[in-house]
Amino acid sequence: MTSAAERAPGPVTADDVDLAVRLSVTALQAAPDSGWDKAAGSLQWTCWQTVEHLADDLFAYALQLGPRVPSLTTHVPATWRRETAGGPASTIFVDRGEGTAGLLQVLEACGALLTSMVRTTSPDVRSHHVFGPADPEGFGAMGVVETLVHTGDIAAGLGVPFEPPADLCERALHRLFPDAPADAEPWQALLWSTGRIALREREQRATWRWYAEPRT
């Protein structure tokens, strides 16, 4: 059986981060204003909280690439908190009074920050991540995966369709998931790799991780 490590679909780029965020915003703009307090797919978080978490991820990855000499052992020490018990721990929150438009504007802005940092940071830079020190491509790939998978969660909760392009999923899989199955459609392989679904003879993963270190 082949794996994603045996194919080379090309690097994850800043344009991929931008595309993933645009696809997310476009899909979620189609959702009704009601329903944002529903659970996001199989997550315990609401759809609103999951968008905040996604925006926070993109912001945090951009932050890691910002220092002139990034740390290889710890995160940039921005303060974070939980607004509700069981909710995501975040730096980024959105005033509910701003509505869906405000929420998606914050997501778009945080995506633009990561896109810019991936585009302008030297590929020789390495910065801390719990799953291994990453280069700008790695942080971009993490942003793509977070965006696609969490948008899938949110879209399921809101009842709107979402299926990203196969080639975008494939590039992110190749960069972060060397054990991803190559005999499945890339979007399905990404959902399996992140513990969302079972896949043919493969059981749904109870735990999962990616590999942030640059591929050699």
Coordinates of N, CA and C in Angstrom, one line a residue:
M1 N 0.8 -1.2 0.0 CA 0.0 0.0 0.0 C 0.9 1.2 0.0
T2 N 0.6 2.2 -0.9 CA 1.4 3.4 -0.9 C 0.9 4.4 0.1
S3 N 1.8 5.4 0.4 CA 1.5 6.4 1.3 C 1.8 7.8 0.7
A4 N 1.3 8.8 1.3 CA 1.5 10.2 0.8 C 3.0 10.5 0.7
A5 N 3.9 9.9 1.5 CA 5.3 10.2 1.4 C 5.9 9.8 0.1
E6 N 5.2 8.9 -0.7 CA 5.7 8.4 -2.0 C 5.4 9.2 -3.2
R7 N 4.6 10.3 -3.0 CA 4.3 11.2 -4.0 C 4.7 12.6 -3.7
A8 N 5.0 13.4 -4.6 CA 5.4 14.8 -4.4 C 4.6 15.8 -5.1
P9 N 3.5 16.2 -4.5 CA 2.6 17.1 -5.2 C 3.0 18.6 -5.3
G10 N 4.1 18.9 -4.6 CA 4.6 20.3 -4.6 C 4.5 20.9 -3.2
P11 N 5.2 22.0 -3.0 CA 5.2 22.6 -1.7 C 3.9 23.4 -1.4
V12 N 3.6 23.5 -0.1 CA 2.5 24.4 0.4 C 3.1 25.8 0.3
T13 N 2.3 26.7 -0.3 CA 2.7 28.1 -0.5 C 1.8 29.1 0.3
A14 N 2.2 30.4 0.3 CA 1.4 31.4 0.8 C 0.1 31.5 0.1
D15 N 0.1 31.3 -1.2 CA -1.1 31.3 -2.0 C -2.1 30.2 -1.6
D16 N -1.6 29.1 -1.1 CA -2.4 28.0 -0.6 C -3.1 28.5 0.7
V17 N -2.4 29.1 1.6 CA -3.0 29.6 2.8 C -4.1 30.6 2.4
D18 N -3.8 31.5 1.5 CA -4.8 32.5 1.1 C -6.1 31.8 0.5
L19 N -5.8 30.8 -0.3 CA -6.9 30.1 -1.0 C -7.8 29.4 0.1
A20 N -7.1 28.7 1.0 CA -7.9 28.0 2.1 C -8.8 28.9 2.8
V21 N -8.3 30.1 3.2 CA -9.1 31.0 4.0 C -10.2 31.6 3.1
R22 N -9.9 31.9 1.9 CA -11.0 32.4 1.0 C -12.1 31.4 0.8
L23 N -11.7 30.1 0.6 CA -12.7 29.0 0.5 C -13.6 28.9 1.8
S24 N -12.9 29.1 2.9 CA -13.6 29.0 4.2 C -14.6 30.1 4.3
V25 N -14.2 31.3 4.1 CA -15.0 32.5 4.3 C -16.2 32.4 3.3
T26 N -15.9 32.0 2.1 CA -17.0 31.9 1.1 C -18.1 30.9 1.5
A27 N -17.6 29.7 2.0 CA -18.5 28.7 2.4 C -19.4 29.2 3.6
L28 N -18.7 29.8 4.6 CA -19.4 30.2 5.8 C -20.3 31.4 5.6
Q29 N -20.0 32.2 4.6 CA -20.9 33.4 4.3 C -22.3 32.9 3.9
A30 N -22.3 31.7 3.4 CA -23.6 31.2 2.9 C -24.5 30.6 4.0
A31 N -24.0 30.6 5.2 CA -24.7 30.0 6.3 C -25.7 31.1 6.9
P32 N -26.8 30.6 7.4 CA -27.8 31.6 8.0 C -27.2 32.2 9.3
D33 N -27.7 33.3 9.7 CA -27.2 34.0 10.9 C -27.5 33.2 12.1
S34 N -28.6 32.4 12.1 CA -28.9 31.5 13.2 C -28.1 30.2 13.1
G35 N -27.9 29.5 14.2 CA -27.2 28.3 14.1 C -25.7 28.3 14.6
W36 N -25.2 29.5 14.9 CA -23.8 29.6 15.2 C -23.5 29.0 16.6
D37 N -24.5 28.8 17.4 CA -24.3 28.2 18.7 C -24.5 26.7 18.7
K38 N -24.7 26.1 17.5 CA -24.7 24.7 17.4 C -23.3 24.1 17.5
A39 N -23.2 22.8 17.8 CA -21.9 22.2 17.9 C -21.3 22.1 16.4
A40 N -20.0 22.4 16.4 CA -19.3 22.3 15.1 C -19.0 20.8 14.8
G41 N -19.8 20.2 14.0 CA -19.6 18.8 13.7 C -19.5 17.9 15.0
S42 N -18.4 17.1 15.1 CA -18.2 16.3 16.2 C -17.5 17.0 17.4
L43 N -17.2 18.2 17.3 CA -16.5 19.0 18.3 C -17.5 19.3 19.4
Q44 N -16.9 19.6 20.6 CA -17.8 20.1 21.7 C -17.9 21.6 21.6
W45 N -17.1 22.3 20.8 CA -17.2 23.7 20.7 C -18.4 24.1 19.7
T46 N -18.9 25.3 19.9 CA -19.9 25.8 19.0 C -19.2 26.2 17.7
C47 N -20.1 26.4 16.7 CA -19.6 26.9 15.4 C -18.9 28.3 15.6
W48 N -19.4 29.1 16.4 CA -18.8 30.5 16.6 C -17.5 30.3 17.3
Q49 N -17.4 29.5 18.3 CA -16.1 29.3 19.0 C -15.1 28.7 18.1
T50 N -15.5 27.8 17.2 CA -14.6 27.1 16.3 C -14.0 28.1 15.3
V51 N -14.8 29.0 14.8 CA -14.2 30.1 14.0 C -13.2 30.9 14.7
E52 N -13.5 31.3 16.0 CA -12.6 32.0 16.8 C -11.3 31.2 17.0
H53 N -11.4 29.9 17.3 CA -10.2 29.1 17.4 C -9.4 29.0 16.2
L54 N -10.1 28.9 15.0 CA -9.4 28.9 13.7 C -8.6 30.2 13.5
A55 N -9.3 31.3 13.7 CA -8.6 32.6 13.5 C -7.4 32.7 14.5
D56 N -7.6 32.2 15.7 CA -6.5 32.2 16.7 C -5.3 31.4 16.2
D57 N -5.6 30.2 15.6 CA -4.5 29.4 15.1 C -3.7 30.1 14.1
L58 N -4.4 30.7 13.1 CA -3.7 31.4 12.0 C -2.9 32.6 12.6
F59 N -3.5 33.3 13.5 CA -2.7 34.4 14.2 C -1.5 33.9 14.9
A60 N -1.7 32.8 15.6 CA -0.5 32.2 16.4 C 0.6 31.7 15.5
Y61 N 0.2 31.1 14.4 CA 1.3 30.6 13.5 C 2.0 31.8 12.9
A62 N 1.3 32.9 12.5 CA 2.0 34.1 12.0 C 2.9 34.7 13.1
L63 N 2.4 34.7 14.3 CA 3.2 35.2 15.4 C 4.5 34.4 15.6
Q64 N 4.5 33.1 15.4 CA 5.7 32.3 15.6 C 6.8 32.7 14.6
L65 N 6.4 33.2 13.4 CA 7.3 33.5 12.4 C 7.8 35.0 12.5
G66 N 7.3 35.7 13.4 CA 7.5 37.2 13.5 C 8.9 37.6 14.1
P67 N 9.3 37.0 15.2 CA 10.6 37.5 15.8 C 11.8 37.3 14.8
R68 N 12.7 38.3 15.0 CA 13.9 38.2 14.2 C 14.7 36.9 14.4
V69 N 14.7 36.4 15.6 CA 15.3 35.1 16.0 C 14.2 34.3 16.7
P70 N 13.4 33.5 16.0 CA 12.4 32.8 16.7 C 12.9 31.8 17.7
S71 N 12.2 31.5 18.7 CA 12.5 30.5 19.7 C 12.3 29.1 19.1
L72 N 13.1 28.2 19.4 CA 12.9 26.8 19.0 C 12.3 25.9 20.2
T73 N 12.1 26.6 21.3 CA 11.6 25.9 22.5 C 10.3 26.3 23.1
T74 N 9.8 27.4 22.6 CA 8.5 27.9 23.2 C 7.8 28.8 22.3
H75 N 6.5 29.1 22.6 CA 5.7 30.0 21.8 C 6.0 31.4 22.1
V76 N 5.7 32.3 21.2 CA 5.7 33.7 21.5 C 4.6 34.0 22.6
P77 N 5.0 34.6 23.7 CA 4.2 34.6 24.9 C 3.0 35.6 24.9
A78 N 2.1 35.5 23.9 CA 0.9 36.2 23.9 C -0.1 35.6 25.0
T79 N -0.8 36.4 25.6 CA -1.8 36.0 26.7 C -3.0 35.3 26.0
W80 N -3.5 34.2 26.6 CA -4.7 33.6 26.1 C -5.6 33.2 27.3
R81 N -6.8 32.9 27.0 CA -7.8 32.6 28.1 C -8.9 31.9 27.5
R82 N -9.8 31.3 28.4 CA -11.0 30.7 28.0 C -12.2 31.6 28.3
E83 N -13.1 31.8 27.4 CA -14.2 32.7 27.7 C -15.3 31.8 28.4
T84 N -15.4 30.5 28.1 CA -16.4 29.7 28.7 C -15.7 28.4 29.1
A85 N -16.3 27.7 30.1 CA -15.7 26.4 30.5 C -15.9 25.4 29.4
G86 N -14.8 24.8 29.0 CA -14.8 23.8 27.9 C -14.6 24.4 26.6
G87 N -14.6 25.8 26.5 CA -14.3 26.5 25.2 C -12.8 26.5 24.9
P88 N -12.5 26.9 23.7 CA -11.1 26.9 23.3 C -10.3 28.0 24.0
A89 N -9.1 27.7 24.3 CA -8.2 28.7 24.9 C -7.6 29.6 23.7
S90 N -7.9 30.9 23.7 CA -7.5 31.7 22.6 C -7.0 33.1 23.0
T91 N -6.3 33.7 22.1 CA -6.0 35.1 22.2 C -7.1 36.0 21.5
I92 N -7.6 35.4 20.4 CA -8.5 36.1 19.5 C -10.0 35.7 19.9
F93 N -10.8 36.7 20.2 CA -12.2 36.6 20.4 C -12.9 37.7 19.6
V94 N -14.2 37.4 19.2 CA -15.0 38.4 18.4 C -16.2 38.8 19.2
D95 N -16.5 40.0 19.3 CA -17.7 40.6 19.9 C -19.0 40.0 19.1
R96 N -19.8 39.3 19.9 CA -21.0 38.7 19.2 C -21.9 39.8 18.6
G97 N -21.8 41.0 19.1 CA -22.6 42.0 18.4 C -22.2 42.4 17.0
E98 N -21.0 42.0 16.6 CA -20.5 42.2 15.3 C -21.1 41.2 14.3
G99 N -21.8 40.2 14.7 CA -22.4 39.3 13.9 C -21.5 38.4 13.0
T100 N -22.1 37.7 12.1 CA -21.3 36.8 11.2 C -20.3 37.5 10.4
A101 N -20.7 38.7 9.9 CA -19.8 39.5 9.1 C -18.5 39.8 9.8
G102 N -18.7 40.2 11.1 CA -17.5 40.6 11.9 C -16.7 39.4 12.2
L103 N -17.3 38.2 12.5 CA -16.6 37.0 12.8 C -15.7 36.6 11.6
L104 N -16.3 36.6 10.4 CA -15.6 36.2 9.2 C -14.5 37.2 8.8
Q105 N -14.7 38.5 9.1 CA -13.7 39.5 8.8 C -12.5 39.2 9.7
V106 N -12.7 38.8 10.9 CA -11.5 38.5 11.8 C -10.8 37.3 11.3
L107 N -11.5 36.3 10.8 CA -10.9 35.1 10.2 C -10.1 35.5 9.0
E108 N -10.7 36.3 8.2 CA -10.0 36.7 6.9 C -8.7 37.5 7.3
A109 N -8.8 38.4 8.3 CA -7.6 39.2 8.6 C -6.5 38.3 9.2
C110 N -6.9 37.4 10.1 CA -5.8 36.5 10.6 C -5.2 35.6 9.6
G111 N -6.0 35.2 8.6 CA -5.5 34.4 7.5 C -4.5 35.3 6.7
A112 N -4.8 36.5 6.5 CA -3.9 37.4 5.7 C -2.6 37.6 6.4
L113 N -2.6 37.6 7.8 CA -1.4 37.8 8.5 C -0.5 36.5 8.3
L114 N -1.1 35.3 8.3 CA -0.2 34.1 8.1 C 0.2 34.1 6.7
T115 N -0.7 34.4 5.7 CA -0.3 34.4 4.3 C 0.9 35.3 4.1
S116 N 0.9 36.5 4.7 CA 2.0 37.5 4.5 C 3.3 36.9 5.1
M117 N 3.2 36.3 6.3 CA 4.4 35.8 7.0 C 5.0 34.7 6.2
V118 N 4.2 33.8 5.7 CA 4.7 32.7 4.9 C 5.4 33.2 3.6
R119 N 4.8 34.2 3.0 CA 5.3 34.7 1.8 C 6.7 35.5 2.0
T120 N 6.8 36.1 3.1 CA 8.0 37.0 3.3 C 9.1 36.5 4.2
T121 N 8.9 35.4 4.9 CA 9.9 34.9 5.8 C 10.8 33.9 5.1
S122 N 12.1 34.0 5.4 CA 13.1 33.2 4.7 C 12.8 31.7 5.0
P123 N 12.9 30.9 4.0 CA 12.7 29.5 4.2 C 13.7 28.8 5.1
D124 N 14.7 29.5 5.4 CA 15.7 28.9 6.4 C 15.3 29.1 7.8
V125 N 14.3 29.9 8.1 CA 13.8 30.2 9.5 C 13.1 28.9 10.0
R126 N 13.4 28.7 11.3 CA 12.7 27.6 12.1 C 12.1 28.2 13.3
S127 N 10.9 27.8 13.7 CA 10.3 28.3 14.9 C 9.6 27.1 15.6
H128 N 9.4 27.3 16.9 CA 8.8 26.3 17.8 C 7.4 25.9 17.4
H129 N 7.1 24.6 17.4 CA 5.8 24.1 17.4 C 5.9 22.8 18.2
V130 N 4.8 22.5 18.9 CA 4.8 21.3 19.8 C 5.1 20.0 19.0
F131 N 4.8 20.0 17.7 CA 5.0 18.8 16.9 C 6.3 18.9 16.1
G132 N 7.2 19.8 16.5 CA 8.5 19.9 15.9 C 8.7 21.3 15.3
P133 N 10.0 21.8 15.3 CA 10.3 23.1 14.8 C 10.0 23.2 13.3
A134 N 9.2 24.2 12.9 CA 8.7 24.3 11.6 C 9.3 25.4 10.8
D135 N 9.4 25.3 9.5 CA 9.7 26.4 8.6 C 8.5 27.1 8.2
P136 N 8.6 28.2 7.4 CA 7.4 28.9 6.9 C 6.4 28.0 6.2
E137 N 6.9 27.1 5.3 CA 6.0 26.2 4.6 C 5.2 25.3 5.6
G138 N 5.9 24.9 6.7 CA 5.2 24.1 7.7 C 4.1 24.8 8.3
F139 N 4.4 26.1 8.8 CA 3.3 26.8 9.4 C 2.2 27.1 8.4
G140 N 2.6 27.4 7.1 CA 1.5 27.5 6.1 C 0.7 26.3 6.0
A141 N 1.3 25.1 6.0 CA 0.6 23.9 5.8 C -0.3 23.6 7.0
M142 N 0.2 24.0 8.2 CA -0.7 23.8 9.4 C -1.9 24.8 9.3
G143 N -1.7 26.0 8.8 CA -2.8 26.9 8.6 C -3.8 26.3 7.6
V144 N -3.3 25.7 6.6 CA -4.2 25.1 5.6 C -5.0 24.0 6.2
V145 N -4.4 23.1 6.9 CA -5.1 22.0 7.5 C -6.1 22.5 8.5
E146 N -5.7 23.4 9.4 CA -6.6 23.9 10.4 C -7.8 24.5 9.7
T147 N -7.6 25.3 8.7 CA -8.7 26.0 8.0 C -9.6 25.0 7.3
L148 N -9.1 24.1 6.6 CA -9.9 23.1 5.8 C -10.7 22.2 6.8
V149 N -10.0 21.7 7.8 CA -10.7 20.7 8.6 C -11.7 21.4 9.5
H150 N -11.3 22.5 10.1 CA -12.3 23.2 11.0 C -13.4 23.8 10.2
T151 N -13.2 24.2 9.0 CA -14.3 24.7 8.1 C -15.3 23.5 7.9
G152 N -14.7 22.3 7.7 CA -15.5 21.2 7.5 C -16.4 20.9 8.8
D153 N -15.8 21.1 9.9 CA -16.5 20.9 11.2 C -17.7 21.9 11.3
I154 N -17.3 23.2 11.0 CA -18.3 24.3 11.1 C -19.4 24.1 10.1
A155 N -19.0 23.8 8.9 CA -20.0 23.6 7.8 C -21.0 22.5 8.2
A156 N -20.5 21.4 8.8 CA -21.4 20.3 9.2 C -22.4 20.8 10.2
G157 N -21.9 21.6 11.2 CA -22.8 22.1 12.2 C -23.8 23.1 11.6
L158 N -23.4 23.9 10.7 CA -24.3 24.9 10.1 C -25.2 24.3 9.0
G159 N -24.8 23.1 8.5 CA -25.6 22.6 7.4 C -25.3 23.2 6.0
V160 N -24.1 23.6 5.8 CA -23.7 24.1 4.5 C -22.7 23.2 3.9
P161 N -22.6 23.1 2.5 CA -21.6 22.2 1.9 C -20.2 22.8 1.9
F162 N -19.2 21.9 2.0 CA -17.8 22.3 1.9 C -17.0 21.1 1.5
E163 N -16.3 21.3 0.4 CA -15.4 20.3 -0.1 C -14.3 21.0 -0.8
P164 N -13.1 21.1 -0.2 CA -12.0 21.8 -0.8 C -11.3 21.1 -2.0
P165 N -10.6 21.8 -2.8 CA -9.9 21.1 -3.9 C -9.0 20.0 -3.5
A166 N -8.9 19.0 -4.3 CA -8.1 17.8 -4.0 C -6.6 18.2 -4.0
D167 N -6.2 19.0 -4.9 CA -4.7 19.3 -4.9 C -4.3 20.1 -3.7
L168 N -5.1 21.0 -3.2 CA -4.8 21.7 -2.0 C -4.7 20.8 -0.8
C169 N -5.6 19.9 -0.7 CA -5.5 18.9 0.4 C -4.3 18.0 0.2
E170 N -4.0 17.7 -1.0 CA -2.8 16.8 -1.2 C -1.5 17.4 -0.8
R171 N -1.3 18.7 -1.1 CA -0.1 19.4 -0.8 C 0.1 19.4 0.8
A172 N -1.0 19.7 1.5 CA -1.0 19.8 2.9 C -0.7 18.4 3.5
L173 N -1.3 17.4 3.0 CA -1.1 16.0 3.4 C 0.4 15.6 3.3
H174 N 0.9 15.9 2.1 CA 2.3 15.5 1.8 C 3.3 16.2 2.8
R175 N 3.0 17.5 3.1 CA 3.9 18.2 4.0 C 3.8 17.8 5.5
L176 N 2.6 17.4 5.9 CA 2.5 17.2 7.4 C 2.1 15.8 7.8
F177 N 1.6 14.9 6.9 CA 1.2 13.6 7.3 C 1.8 12.5 6.4
P178 N 3.0 12.2 6.7 CA 3.7 11.2 5.9 C 3.0 9.8 5.9
D179 N 2.2 9.5 6.8 CA 1.5 8.3 6.9 C 0.1 8.3 6.3
A180 N -0.3 9.4 5.6 CA -1.6 9.6 5.0 C -1.8 8.6 3.9
P181 N -3.0 7.9 3.8 CA -3.2 6.9 2.8 C -3.3 7.6 1.4
A182 N -2.6 7.0 0.5 CA -2.6 7.5 -0.9 C -3.7 6.9 -1.8
D183 N -4.4 5.9 -1.2 CA -5.4 5.2 -2.0 C -6.8 5.7 -1.7
A184 N -6.9 7.0 -1.1 CA -8.2 7.6 -0.8 C -8.2 9.0 -1.5
E185 N -9.3 9.5 -1.7 CA -9.4 10.9 -2.1 C -8.8 11.8 -1.1
P186 N -8.1 12.8 -1.6 CA -7.3 13.7 -0.6 C -8.1 14.3 0.5
W187 N -9.3 14.8 0.2 CA -10.1 15.4 1.3 C -10.5 14.3 2.3
Q188 N -10.9 13.2 1.9 CA -11.2 12.1 2.8 C -10.0 11.6 3.6
A189 N -8.8 11.6 2.9 CA -7.6 11.2 3.6 C -7.2 12.3 4.7
L190 N -7.5 13.5 4.4 CA -7.2 14.6 5.4 C -8.1 14.5 6.6
L191 N -9.4 14.2 6.3 CA -10.4 14.0 7.4 C -10.0 12.8 8.3
W192 N -9.5 11.7 7.6 CA -9.1 10.5 8.4 C -7.8 10.9 9.2
S193 N -6.9 11.6 8.6 CA -5.6 11.9 9.2 C -5.8 12.7 10.5
T194 N -6.9 13.5 10.5 CA -7.2 14.4 11.6 C -8.3 13.9 12.5
G195 N -8.6 12.6 12.4 CA -9.4 11.9 13.4 C -10.9 12.2 13.2
R196 N -11.3 12.7 12.0 CA -12.7 13.0 11.8 C -13.6 11.8 11.3
I197 N -13.0 10.9 10.5 CA -13.8 9.9 10.0 C -13.0 8.5 10.0
A198 N -13.8 7.4 9.8 CA -13.2 6.2 9.5 C -13.0 6.1 8.0
L199 N -12.1 5.3 7.5 CA -11.8 5.3 6.1 C -11.6 3.8 5.6
R200 N -12.6 3.3 4.9 CA -12.5 1.9 4.5 C -12.1 1.0 5.6
E201 N -11.0 0.3 5.5 CA -10.6 -0.7 6.5 C -9.9 0.0 7.7
R202 N -9.7 1.3 7.6 CA -9.0 2.1 8.6 C -10.0 2.6 9.6
E203 N -9.8 2.3 10.9 CA -10.7 2.9 11.9 C -10.5 4.4 12.1
Q204 N -11.5 5.0 12.6 CA -11.3 6.4 13.0 C -10.3 6.6 14.1
R205 N -9.4 7.6 13.9 CA -8.3 7.8 14.8 C -8.8 8.4 16.1
A206 N -8.4 7.9 17.2 CA -8.8 8.5 18.5 C -7.8 9.6 18.9
T207 N -6.6 9.5 18.4 CA -5.5 10.5 18.6 C -4.8 10.6 17.3
W208 N -4.3 11.8 17.1 CA -3.6 12.1 15.8 C -2.6 13.2 16.0
R209 N -1.6 13.3 15.1 CA -0.7 14.4 15.1 C -0.2 14.6 13.7
W210 N 0.4 15.8 13.5 CA 1.2 16.0 12.2 C 2.6 16.1 12.5
Y211 N 3.5 16.2 11.5 CA 4.9 16.3 11.7 C 5.4 17.6 11.0
A212 N 5.7 18.6 11.9 CA 6.0 19.9 11.5 C 7.4 20.2 10.9
E213 N 8.3 19.3 11.3 CA 9.7 19.5 10.8 C 9.7 19.5 9.2
P214 N 10.6 20.3 8.6 CA 10.7 20.2 7.2 C 11.0 18.8 6.7
R215 N 10.4 18.5 5.5 CA 10.6 17.2 4.9 C 12.0 17.2 4.3
T216 N 12.7 16.0 4.4 CA 14.0 15.9 3.8 C 14.0 15.0 2.6

